mmCIF file of C-alpha atoms (C1' of nucleotides) in Angstrom:
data_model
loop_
_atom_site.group_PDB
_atom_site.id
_atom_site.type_symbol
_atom_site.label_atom_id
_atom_site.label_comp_id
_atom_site.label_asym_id
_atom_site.label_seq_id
_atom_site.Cartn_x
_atom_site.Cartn_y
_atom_site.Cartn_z
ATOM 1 C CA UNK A 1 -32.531 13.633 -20.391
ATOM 2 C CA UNK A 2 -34.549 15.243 -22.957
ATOM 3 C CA UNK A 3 -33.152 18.402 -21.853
ATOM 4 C CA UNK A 4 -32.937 21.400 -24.952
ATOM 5 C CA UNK A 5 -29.198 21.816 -25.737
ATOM 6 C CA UNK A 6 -28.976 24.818 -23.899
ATOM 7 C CA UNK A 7 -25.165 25.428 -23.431
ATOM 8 C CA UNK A 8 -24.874 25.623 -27.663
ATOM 9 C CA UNK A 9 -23.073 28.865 -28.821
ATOM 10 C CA UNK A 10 -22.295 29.544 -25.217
ATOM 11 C CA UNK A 11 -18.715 28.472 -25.249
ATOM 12 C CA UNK A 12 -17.350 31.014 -22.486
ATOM 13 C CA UNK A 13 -17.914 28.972 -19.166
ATOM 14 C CA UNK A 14 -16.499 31.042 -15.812
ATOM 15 C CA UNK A 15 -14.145 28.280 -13.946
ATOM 16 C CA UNK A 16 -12.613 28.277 -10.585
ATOM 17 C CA UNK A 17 -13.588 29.221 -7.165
ATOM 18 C CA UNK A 18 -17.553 30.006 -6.793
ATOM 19 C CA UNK A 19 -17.989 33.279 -5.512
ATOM 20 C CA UNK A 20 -20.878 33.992 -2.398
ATOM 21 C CA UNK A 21 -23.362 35.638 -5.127
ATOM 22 C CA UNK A 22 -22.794 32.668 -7.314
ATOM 23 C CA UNK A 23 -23.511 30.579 -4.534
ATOM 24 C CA UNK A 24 -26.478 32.222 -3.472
ATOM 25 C CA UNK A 25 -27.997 32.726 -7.445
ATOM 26 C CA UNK A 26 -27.833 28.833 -7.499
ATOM 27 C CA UNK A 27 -29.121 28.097 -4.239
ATOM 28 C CA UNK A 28 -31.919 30.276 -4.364
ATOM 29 C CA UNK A 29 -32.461 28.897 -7.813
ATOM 30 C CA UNK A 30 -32.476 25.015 -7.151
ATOM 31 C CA UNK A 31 -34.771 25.372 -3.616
ATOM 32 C CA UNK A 32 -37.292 27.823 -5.579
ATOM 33 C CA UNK A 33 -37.361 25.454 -8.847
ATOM 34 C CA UNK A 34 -35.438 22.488 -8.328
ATOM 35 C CA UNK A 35 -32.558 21.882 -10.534
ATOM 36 C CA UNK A 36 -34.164 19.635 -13.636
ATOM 37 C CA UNK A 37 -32.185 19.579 -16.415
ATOM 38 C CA UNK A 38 -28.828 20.740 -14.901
ATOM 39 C CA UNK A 39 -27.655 21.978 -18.633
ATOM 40 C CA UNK A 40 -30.328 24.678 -18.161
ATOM 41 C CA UNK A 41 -29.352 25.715 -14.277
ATOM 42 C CA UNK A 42 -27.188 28.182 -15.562
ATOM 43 C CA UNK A 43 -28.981 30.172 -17.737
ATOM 44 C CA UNK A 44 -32.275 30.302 -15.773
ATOM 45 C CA UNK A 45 -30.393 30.786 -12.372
ATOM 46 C CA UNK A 46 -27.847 33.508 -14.352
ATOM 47 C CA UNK A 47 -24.849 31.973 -13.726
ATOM 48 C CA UNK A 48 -21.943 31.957 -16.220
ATOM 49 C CA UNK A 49 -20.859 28.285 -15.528
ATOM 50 C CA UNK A 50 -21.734 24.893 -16.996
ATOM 51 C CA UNK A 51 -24.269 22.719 -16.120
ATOM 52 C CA UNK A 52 -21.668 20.309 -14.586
ATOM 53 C CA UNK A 53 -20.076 22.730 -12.249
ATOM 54 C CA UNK A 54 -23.806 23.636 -11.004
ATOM 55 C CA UNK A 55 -24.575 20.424 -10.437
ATOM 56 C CA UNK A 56 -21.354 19.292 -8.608
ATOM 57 C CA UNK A 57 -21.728 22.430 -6.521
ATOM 58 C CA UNK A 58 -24.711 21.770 -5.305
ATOM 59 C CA UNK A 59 -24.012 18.344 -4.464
ATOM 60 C CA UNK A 60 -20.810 19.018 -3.063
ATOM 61 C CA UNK A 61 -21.182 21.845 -1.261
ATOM 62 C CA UNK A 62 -25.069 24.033 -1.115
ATOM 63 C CA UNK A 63 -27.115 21.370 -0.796
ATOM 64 C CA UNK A 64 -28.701 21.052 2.722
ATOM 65 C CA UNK A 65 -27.942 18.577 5.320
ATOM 66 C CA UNK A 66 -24.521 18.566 4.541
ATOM 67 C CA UNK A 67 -22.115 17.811 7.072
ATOM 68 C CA UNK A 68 -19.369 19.297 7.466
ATOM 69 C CA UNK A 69 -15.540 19.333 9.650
ATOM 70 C CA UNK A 70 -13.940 16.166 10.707
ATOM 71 C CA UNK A 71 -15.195 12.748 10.118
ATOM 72 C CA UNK A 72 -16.260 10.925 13.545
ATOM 73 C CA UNK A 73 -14.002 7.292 14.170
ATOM 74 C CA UNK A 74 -17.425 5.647 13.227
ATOM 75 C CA UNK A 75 -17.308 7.337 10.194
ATOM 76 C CA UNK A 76 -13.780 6.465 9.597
ATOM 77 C CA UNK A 77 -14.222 2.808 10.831
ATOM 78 C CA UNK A 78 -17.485 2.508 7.741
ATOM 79 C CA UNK A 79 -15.008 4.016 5.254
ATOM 80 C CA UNK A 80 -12.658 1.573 5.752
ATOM 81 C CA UNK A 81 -14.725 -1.160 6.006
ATOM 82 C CA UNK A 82 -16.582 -0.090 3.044
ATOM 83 C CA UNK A 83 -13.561 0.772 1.312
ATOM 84 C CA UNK A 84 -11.978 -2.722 1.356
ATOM 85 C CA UNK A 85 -15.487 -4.582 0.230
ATOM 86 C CA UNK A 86 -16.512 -1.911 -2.433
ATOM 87 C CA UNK A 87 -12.922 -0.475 -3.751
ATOM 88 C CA UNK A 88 -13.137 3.115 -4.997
ATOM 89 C CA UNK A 89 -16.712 3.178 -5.327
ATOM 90 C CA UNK A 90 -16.949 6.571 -3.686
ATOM 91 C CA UNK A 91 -20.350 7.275 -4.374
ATOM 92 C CA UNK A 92 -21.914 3.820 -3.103
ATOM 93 C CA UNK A 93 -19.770 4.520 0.387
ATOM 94 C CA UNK A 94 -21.002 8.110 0.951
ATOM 95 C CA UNK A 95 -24.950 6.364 0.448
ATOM 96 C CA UNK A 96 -23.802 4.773 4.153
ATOM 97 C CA UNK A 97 -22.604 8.188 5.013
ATOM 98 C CA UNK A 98 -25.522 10.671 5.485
ATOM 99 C CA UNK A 99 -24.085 13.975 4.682
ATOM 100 C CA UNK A 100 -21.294 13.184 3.566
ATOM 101 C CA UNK A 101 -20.530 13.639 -0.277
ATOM 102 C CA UNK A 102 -18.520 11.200 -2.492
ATOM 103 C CA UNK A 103 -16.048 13.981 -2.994
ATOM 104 C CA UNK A 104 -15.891 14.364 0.598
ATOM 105 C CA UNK A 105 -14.659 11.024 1.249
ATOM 106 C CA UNK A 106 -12.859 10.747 -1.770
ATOM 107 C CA UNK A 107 -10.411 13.501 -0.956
ATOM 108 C CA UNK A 108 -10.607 12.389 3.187
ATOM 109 C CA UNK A 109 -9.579 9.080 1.467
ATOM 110 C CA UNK A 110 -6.244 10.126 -0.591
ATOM 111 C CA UNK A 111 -5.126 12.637 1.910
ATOM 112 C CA UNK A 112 -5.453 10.408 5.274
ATOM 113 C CA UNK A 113 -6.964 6.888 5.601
ATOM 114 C CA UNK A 114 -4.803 5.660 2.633
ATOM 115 C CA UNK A 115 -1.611 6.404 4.850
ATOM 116 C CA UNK A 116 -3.021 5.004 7.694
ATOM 117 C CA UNK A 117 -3.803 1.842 5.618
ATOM 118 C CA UNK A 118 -0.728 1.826 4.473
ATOM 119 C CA UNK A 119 1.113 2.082 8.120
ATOM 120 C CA UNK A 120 -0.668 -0.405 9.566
ATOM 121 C CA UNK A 121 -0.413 -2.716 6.174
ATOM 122 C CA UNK A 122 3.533 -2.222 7.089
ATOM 123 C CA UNK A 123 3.556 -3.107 10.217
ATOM 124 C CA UNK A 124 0.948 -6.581 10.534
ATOM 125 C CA UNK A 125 3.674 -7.380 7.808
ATOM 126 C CA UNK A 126 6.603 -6.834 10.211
ATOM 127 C CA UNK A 127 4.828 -9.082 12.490
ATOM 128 C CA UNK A 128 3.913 -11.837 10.619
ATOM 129 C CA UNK A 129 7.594 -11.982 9.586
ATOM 130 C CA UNK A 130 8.185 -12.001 13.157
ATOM 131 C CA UNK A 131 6.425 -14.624 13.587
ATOM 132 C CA UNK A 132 7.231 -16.565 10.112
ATOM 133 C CA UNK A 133 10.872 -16.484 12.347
ATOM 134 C CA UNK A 134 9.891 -17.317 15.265
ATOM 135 C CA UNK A 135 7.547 -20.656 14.352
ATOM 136 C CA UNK A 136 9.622 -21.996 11.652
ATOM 137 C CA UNK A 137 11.569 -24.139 13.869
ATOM 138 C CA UNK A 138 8.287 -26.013 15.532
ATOM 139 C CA UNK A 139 6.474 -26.606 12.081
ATOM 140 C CA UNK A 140 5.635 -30.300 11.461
ATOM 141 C CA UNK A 141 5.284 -31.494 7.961
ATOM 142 C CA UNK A 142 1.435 -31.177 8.366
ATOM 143 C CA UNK A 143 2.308 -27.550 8.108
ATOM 144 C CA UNK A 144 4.713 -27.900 5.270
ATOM 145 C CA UNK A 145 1.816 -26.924 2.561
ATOM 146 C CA UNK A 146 0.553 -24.302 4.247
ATOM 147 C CA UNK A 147 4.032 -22.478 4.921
ATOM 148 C CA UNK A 148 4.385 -22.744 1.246
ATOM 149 C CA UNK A 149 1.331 -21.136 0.619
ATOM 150 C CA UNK A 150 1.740 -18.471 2.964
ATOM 151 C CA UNK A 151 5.465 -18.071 1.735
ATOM 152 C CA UNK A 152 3.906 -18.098 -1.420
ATOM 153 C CA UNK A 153 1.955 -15.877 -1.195
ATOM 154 C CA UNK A 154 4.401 -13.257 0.183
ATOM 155 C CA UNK A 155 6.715 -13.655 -2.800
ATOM 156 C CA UNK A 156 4.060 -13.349 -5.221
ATOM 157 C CA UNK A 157 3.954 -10.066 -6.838
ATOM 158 C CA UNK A 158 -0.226 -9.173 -6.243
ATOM 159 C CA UNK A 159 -0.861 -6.149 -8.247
ATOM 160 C CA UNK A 160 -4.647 -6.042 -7.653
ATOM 161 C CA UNK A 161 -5.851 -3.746 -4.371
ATOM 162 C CA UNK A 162 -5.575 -7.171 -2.395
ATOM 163 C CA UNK A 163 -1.891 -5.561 -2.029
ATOM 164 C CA UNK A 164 -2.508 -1.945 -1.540
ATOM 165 C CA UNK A 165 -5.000 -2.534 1.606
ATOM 166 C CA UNK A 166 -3.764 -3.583 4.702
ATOM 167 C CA UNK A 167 -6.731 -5.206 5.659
ATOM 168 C CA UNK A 168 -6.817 -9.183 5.731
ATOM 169 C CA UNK A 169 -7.043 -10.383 2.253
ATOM 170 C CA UNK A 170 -10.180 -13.181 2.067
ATOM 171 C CA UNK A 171 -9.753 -15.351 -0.716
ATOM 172 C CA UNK A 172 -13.538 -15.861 -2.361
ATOM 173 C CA UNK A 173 -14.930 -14.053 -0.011
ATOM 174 C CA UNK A 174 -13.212 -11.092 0.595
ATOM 175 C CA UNK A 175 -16.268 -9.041 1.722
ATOM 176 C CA UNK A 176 -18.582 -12.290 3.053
ATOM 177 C CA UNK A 177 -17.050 -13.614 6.498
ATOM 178 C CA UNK A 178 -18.800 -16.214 8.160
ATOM 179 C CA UNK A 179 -20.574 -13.126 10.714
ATOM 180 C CA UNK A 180 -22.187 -11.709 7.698
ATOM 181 C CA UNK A 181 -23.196 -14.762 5.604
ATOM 182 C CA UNK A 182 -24.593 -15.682 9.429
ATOM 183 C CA UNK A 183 -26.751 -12.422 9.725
ATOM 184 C CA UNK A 184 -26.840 -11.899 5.641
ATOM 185 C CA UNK A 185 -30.923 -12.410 6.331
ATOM 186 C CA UNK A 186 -31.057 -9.450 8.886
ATOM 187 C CA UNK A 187 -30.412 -5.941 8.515
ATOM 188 C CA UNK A 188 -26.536 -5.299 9.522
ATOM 189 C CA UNK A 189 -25.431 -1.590 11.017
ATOM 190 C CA UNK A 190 -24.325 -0.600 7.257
ATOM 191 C CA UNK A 191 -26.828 -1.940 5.195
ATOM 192 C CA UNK A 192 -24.079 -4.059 4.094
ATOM 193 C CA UNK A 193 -26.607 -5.816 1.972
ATOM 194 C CA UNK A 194 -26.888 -2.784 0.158
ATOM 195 C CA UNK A 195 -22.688 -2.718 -0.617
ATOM 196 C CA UNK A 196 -23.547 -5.523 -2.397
ATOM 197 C CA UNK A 197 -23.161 -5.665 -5.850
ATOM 198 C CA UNK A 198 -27.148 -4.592 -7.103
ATOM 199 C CA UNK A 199 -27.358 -7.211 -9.330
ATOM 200 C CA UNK A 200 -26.055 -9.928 -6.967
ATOM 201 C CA UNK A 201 -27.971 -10.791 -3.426
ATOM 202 C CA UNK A 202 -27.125 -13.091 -0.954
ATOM 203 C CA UNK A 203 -29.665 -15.685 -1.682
ATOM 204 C CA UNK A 204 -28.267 -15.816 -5.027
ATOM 205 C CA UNK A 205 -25.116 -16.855 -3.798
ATOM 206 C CA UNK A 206 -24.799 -20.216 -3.045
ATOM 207 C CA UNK A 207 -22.597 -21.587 -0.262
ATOM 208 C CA UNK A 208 -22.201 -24.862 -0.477
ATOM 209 C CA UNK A 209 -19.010 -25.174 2.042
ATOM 210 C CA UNK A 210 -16.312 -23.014 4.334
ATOM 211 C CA UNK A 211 -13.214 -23.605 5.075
ATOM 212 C CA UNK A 212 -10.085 -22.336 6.499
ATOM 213 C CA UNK A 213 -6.829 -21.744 4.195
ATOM 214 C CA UNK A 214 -4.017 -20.389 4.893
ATOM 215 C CA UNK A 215 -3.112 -17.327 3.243
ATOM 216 C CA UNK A 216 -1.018 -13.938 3.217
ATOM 217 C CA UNK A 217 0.740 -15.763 6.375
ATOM 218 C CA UNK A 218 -2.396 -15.882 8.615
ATOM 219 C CA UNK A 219 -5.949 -18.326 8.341
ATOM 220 C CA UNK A 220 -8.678 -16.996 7.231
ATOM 221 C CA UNK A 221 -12.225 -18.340 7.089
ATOM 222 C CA UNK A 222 -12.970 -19.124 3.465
ATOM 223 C CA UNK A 223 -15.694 -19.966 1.448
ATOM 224 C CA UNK A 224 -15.970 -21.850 -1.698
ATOM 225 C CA UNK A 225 -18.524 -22.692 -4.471
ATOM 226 C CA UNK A 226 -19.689 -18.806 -4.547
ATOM 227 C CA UNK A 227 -21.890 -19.307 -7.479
ATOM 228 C CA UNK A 228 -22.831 -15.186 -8.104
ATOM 229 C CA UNK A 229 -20.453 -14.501 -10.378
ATOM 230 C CA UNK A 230 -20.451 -10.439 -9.715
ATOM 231 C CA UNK A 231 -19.431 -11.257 -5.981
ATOM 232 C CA UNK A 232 -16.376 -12.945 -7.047
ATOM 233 C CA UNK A 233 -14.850 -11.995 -10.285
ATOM 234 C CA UNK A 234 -12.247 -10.429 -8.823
ATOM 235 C CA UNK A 235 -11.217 -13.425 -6.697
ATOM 236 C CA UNK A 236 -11.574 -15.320 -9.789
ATOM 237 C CA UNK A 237 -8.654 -13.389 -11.100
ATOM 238 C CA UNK A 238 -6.781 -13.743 -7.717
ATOM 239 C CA UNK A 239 -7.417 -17.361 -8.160
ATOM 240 C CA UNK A 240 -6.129 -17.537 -11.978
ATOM 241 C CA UNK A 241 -2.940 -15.953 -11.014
ATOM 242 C CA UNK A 242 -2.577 -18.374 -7.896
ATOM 243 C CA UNK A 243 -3.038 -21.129 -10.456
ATOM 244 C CA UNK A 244 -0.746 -20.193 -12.828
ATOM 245 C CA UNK A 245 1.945 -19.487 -10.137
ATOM 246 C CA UNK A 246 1.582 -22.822 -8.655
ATOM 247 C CA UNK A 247 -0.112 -22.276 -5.266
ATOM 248 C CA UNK A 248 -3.465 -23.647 -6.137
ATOM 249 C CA UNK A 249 -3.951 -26.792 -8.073
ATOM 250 C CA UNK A 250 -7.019 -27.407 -9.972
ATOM 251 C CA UNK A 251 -7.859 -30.165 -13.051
ATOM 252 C CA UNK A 252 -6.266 -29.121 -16.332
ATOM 253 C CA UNK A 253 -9.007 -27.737 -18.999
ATOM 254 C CA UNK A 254 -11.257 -26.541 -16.399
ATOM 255 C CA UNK A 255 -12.661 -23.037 -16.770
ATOM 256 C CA UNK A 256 -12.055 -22.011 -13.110
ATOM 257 C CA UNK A 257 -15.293 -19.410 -13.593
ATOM 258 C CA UNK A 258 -17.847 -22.414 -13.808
ATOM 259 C CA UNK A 259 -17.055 -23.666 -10.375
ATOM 260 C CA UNK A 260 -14.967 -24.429 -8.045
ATOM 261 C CA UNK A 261 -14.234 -25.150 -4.005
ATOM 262 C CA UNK A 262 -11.239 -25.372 -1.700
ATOM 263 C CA UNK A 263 -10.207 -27.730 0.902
ATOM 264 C CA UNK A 264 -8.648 -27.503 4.347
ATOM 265 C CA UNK A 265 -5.486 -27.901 2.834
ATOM 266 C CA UNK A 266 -5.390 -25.310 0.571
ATOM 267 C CA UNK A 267 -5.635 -27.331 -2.746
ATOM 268 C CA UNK A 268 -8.460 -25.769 -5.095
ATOM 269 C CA UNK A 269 -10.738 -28.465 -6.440
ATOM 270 C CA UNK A 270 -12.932 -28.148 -9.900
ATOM 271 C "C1'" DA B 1 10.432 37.090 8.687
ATOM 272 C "C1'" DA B 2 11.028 34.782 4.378
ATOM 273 C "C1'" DG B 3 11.202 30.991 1.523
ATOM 274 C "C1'" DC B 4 10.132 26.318 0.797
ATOM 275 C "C1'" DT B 5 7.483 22.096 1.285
ATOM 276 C "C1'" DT B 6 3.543 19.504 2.386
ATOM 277 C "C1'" DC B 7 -1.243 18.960 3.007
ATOM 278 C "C1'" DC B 8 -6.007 19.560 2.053
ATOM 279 C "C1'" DC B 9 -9.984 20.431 -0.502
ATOM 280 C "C1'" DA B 10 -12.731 22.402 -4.192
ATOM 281 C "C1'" DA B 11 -13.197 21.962 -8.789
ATOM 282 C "C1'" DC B 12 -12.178 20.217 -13.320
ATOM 283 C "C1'" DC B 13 -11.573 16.515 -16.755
ATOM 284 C "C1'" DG B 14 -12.548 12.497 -19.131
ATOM 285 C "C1'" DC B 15 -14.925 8.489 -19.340
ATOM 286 C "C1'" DT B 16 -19.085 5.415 -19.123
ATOM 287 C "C1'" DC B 17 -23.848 4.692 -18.879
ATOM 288 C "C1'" DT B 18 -28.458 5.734 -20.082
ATOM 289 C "C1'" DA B 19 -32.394 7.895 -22.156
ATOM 290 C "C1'" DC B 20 -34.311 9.894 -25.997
ATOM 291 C "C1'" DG B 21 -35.275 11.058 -30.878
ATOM 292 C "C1'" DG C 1 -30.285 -0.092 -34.218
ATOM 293 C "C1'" DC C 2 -27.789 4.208 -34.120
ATOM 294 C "C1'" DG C 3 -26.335 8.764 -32.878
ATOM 295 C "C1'" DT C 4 -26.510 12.363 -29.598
ATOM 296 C "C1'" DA C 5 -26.691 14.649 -25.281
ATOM 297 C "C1'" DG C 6 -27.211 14.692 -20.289
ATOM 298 C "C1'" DA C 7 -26.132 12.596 -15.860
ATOM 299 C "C1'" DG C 8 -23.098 10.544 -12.910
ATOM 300 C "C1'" DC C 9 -18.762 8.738 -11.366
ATOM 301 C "C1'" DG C 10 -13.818 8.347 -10.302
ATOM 302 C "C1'" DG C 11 -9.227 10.241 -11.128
ATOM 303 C "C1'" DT C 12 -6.527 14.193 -11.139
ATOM 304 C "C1'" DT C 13 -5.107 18.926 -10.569
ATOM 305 C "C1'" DG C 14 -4.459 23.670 -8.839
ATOM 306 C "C1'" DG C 15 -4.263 26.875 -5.372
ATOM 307 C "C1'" DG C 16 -4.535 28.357 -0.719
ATOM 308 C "C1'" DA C 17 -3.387 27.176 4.119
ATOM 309 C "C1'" DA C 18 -0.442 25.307 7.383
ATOM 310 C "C1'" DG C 19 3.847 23.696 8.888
ATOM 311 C "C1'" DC C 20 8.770 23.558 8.728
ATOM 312 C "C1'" DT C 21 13.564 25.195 8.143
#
DNA sequence: AAGCTTCCCAACCGCTCTACG
DNA sequence: GCGTAGAGCGGTTGGGAAGCT
């Protein structure tokens, strides 16, 4: 900010591979003077890029404590759990990866942990149809409501990244179980406190109730009355759509935003 | 060995947000 | 309040490497 306009009447920008003398012009550059206004790396550093490409190769790639080679399991396991509470928020997961860049992950992301996401999405669904088979002649009427839901729930066509993770899908509180909401007042192992959204803590979500629904063919702990409205907007959508299709129920005319709560037997309440 | 396909990763592109004049 | 420019982010692409036929 506040940075000269530099890069005017300099329309040629070099693209492509960096070369080892490009590399080292920059390096030598940003650890001597720091990088400032990136528009005016370049020039000062001699370089015949942008200010963009400086800065993303820097970040990327020269600046030190990188880490390089193959990610560790832990590191996989806090991608994936980071991945299903944050989404694509590449950036805000590479924070709880030291040395690892956004880019990194990003591309580690696409090109492995999405098919393995995928496989195992494929085959917890073969299961649960194994078992759909296999318990459907024991079911008592008790259970009648919740094998709609959960057959409900299978039919319905999800387009929202509920459906493109194989992870469990939490209804209100996809990234809140009971463990964390229990140890939400001490520091977890990934700062998860942190993956929250910034403007939204977890005393400023009120809990006011759990319960278990049946969903997606399997239970899942569930809490209702969230009252932050950044930690659920998304489930409010999820919600809508289970509304209009039928699955939940609430009062007619309600905004389902202002409140709302769920019961053991899956009914949503206003 | 050669050609083809797939995978991986570095880099680019376009968009949004923010600070400044 | 508005326009402009820089910073940052996420999606996408291009090219080289590796694997396969």
């Amino acid at each position: 900010m506040g940075c000269q306009p530099l890069e005017k009447g300099k329309p040629k920008h070099k693209k492509g591979l960096w070369s080892p003398e490009e590399d080292n012009k920059l390096r030598n550059y940003i650890l001597k003077h720091g990088h400032g206004c990136w528009s005016s790396v370049p020039i000062k550093a001699g370089l015949q890029r942008n200010g963009k490409s400086c800065r993303l190769r820097w970040i990327n790639y020269l600046r030190p404590g990188l880490k390089r080679g193959k990610f560790s399991k832990q590191e996989e396991e806090t991608i994936l759990t980071l991945h299903h509470m944050l989404g694509n928020k590449w950036s805000q997961i590479s924070q709880h990866l030291p040395g690892r860049t956004d880019n990194e992950i990003k591309n580690y992301w696409h090109s492995y942990l999405k098919k393995k996401v995928a496989k195992a999405k494929e085959m917890d669904f073969h299961n649960q149809m194994k078992y759909a088979s296999s318990s459907s002649d024991t079911m008592d009427s008790s259970n009648s409501l919740q094998k709609l839901a959960t057959q409900g729930t299978q039919n319905f066509n999800f387009t929202n990244e509920a459906c493109q993770s194989s992870l469990p899908k939490l209804l209100f509180a996809e990234w809140l179980s009971l463990d964390q909401v229990n140890s939400a007042n001490t520091v977890d192992s990934f700062g998860l406190r942190n993956g929250l959204d910034q403007n939204s803590t977890l005393e400023e979500a009120s809990i006011h109730d759990m319960s278990e629904v049946p969903f997606g063919g399997g239970y899942h702990r569930c809490l209702a009355n969230i009252s932050a409205p950044e930690m659920f907007n998304s489930e409010l959508k999820y919600a809508n759509e289970m509304v209009e299709n039928g699955f939940i129920h609430c009062v007619p005319g309600v905004d389902l935003s202002s409140n709302f709560s769920m019961s053991n037997d899956g009914i949503m309440y206003i």
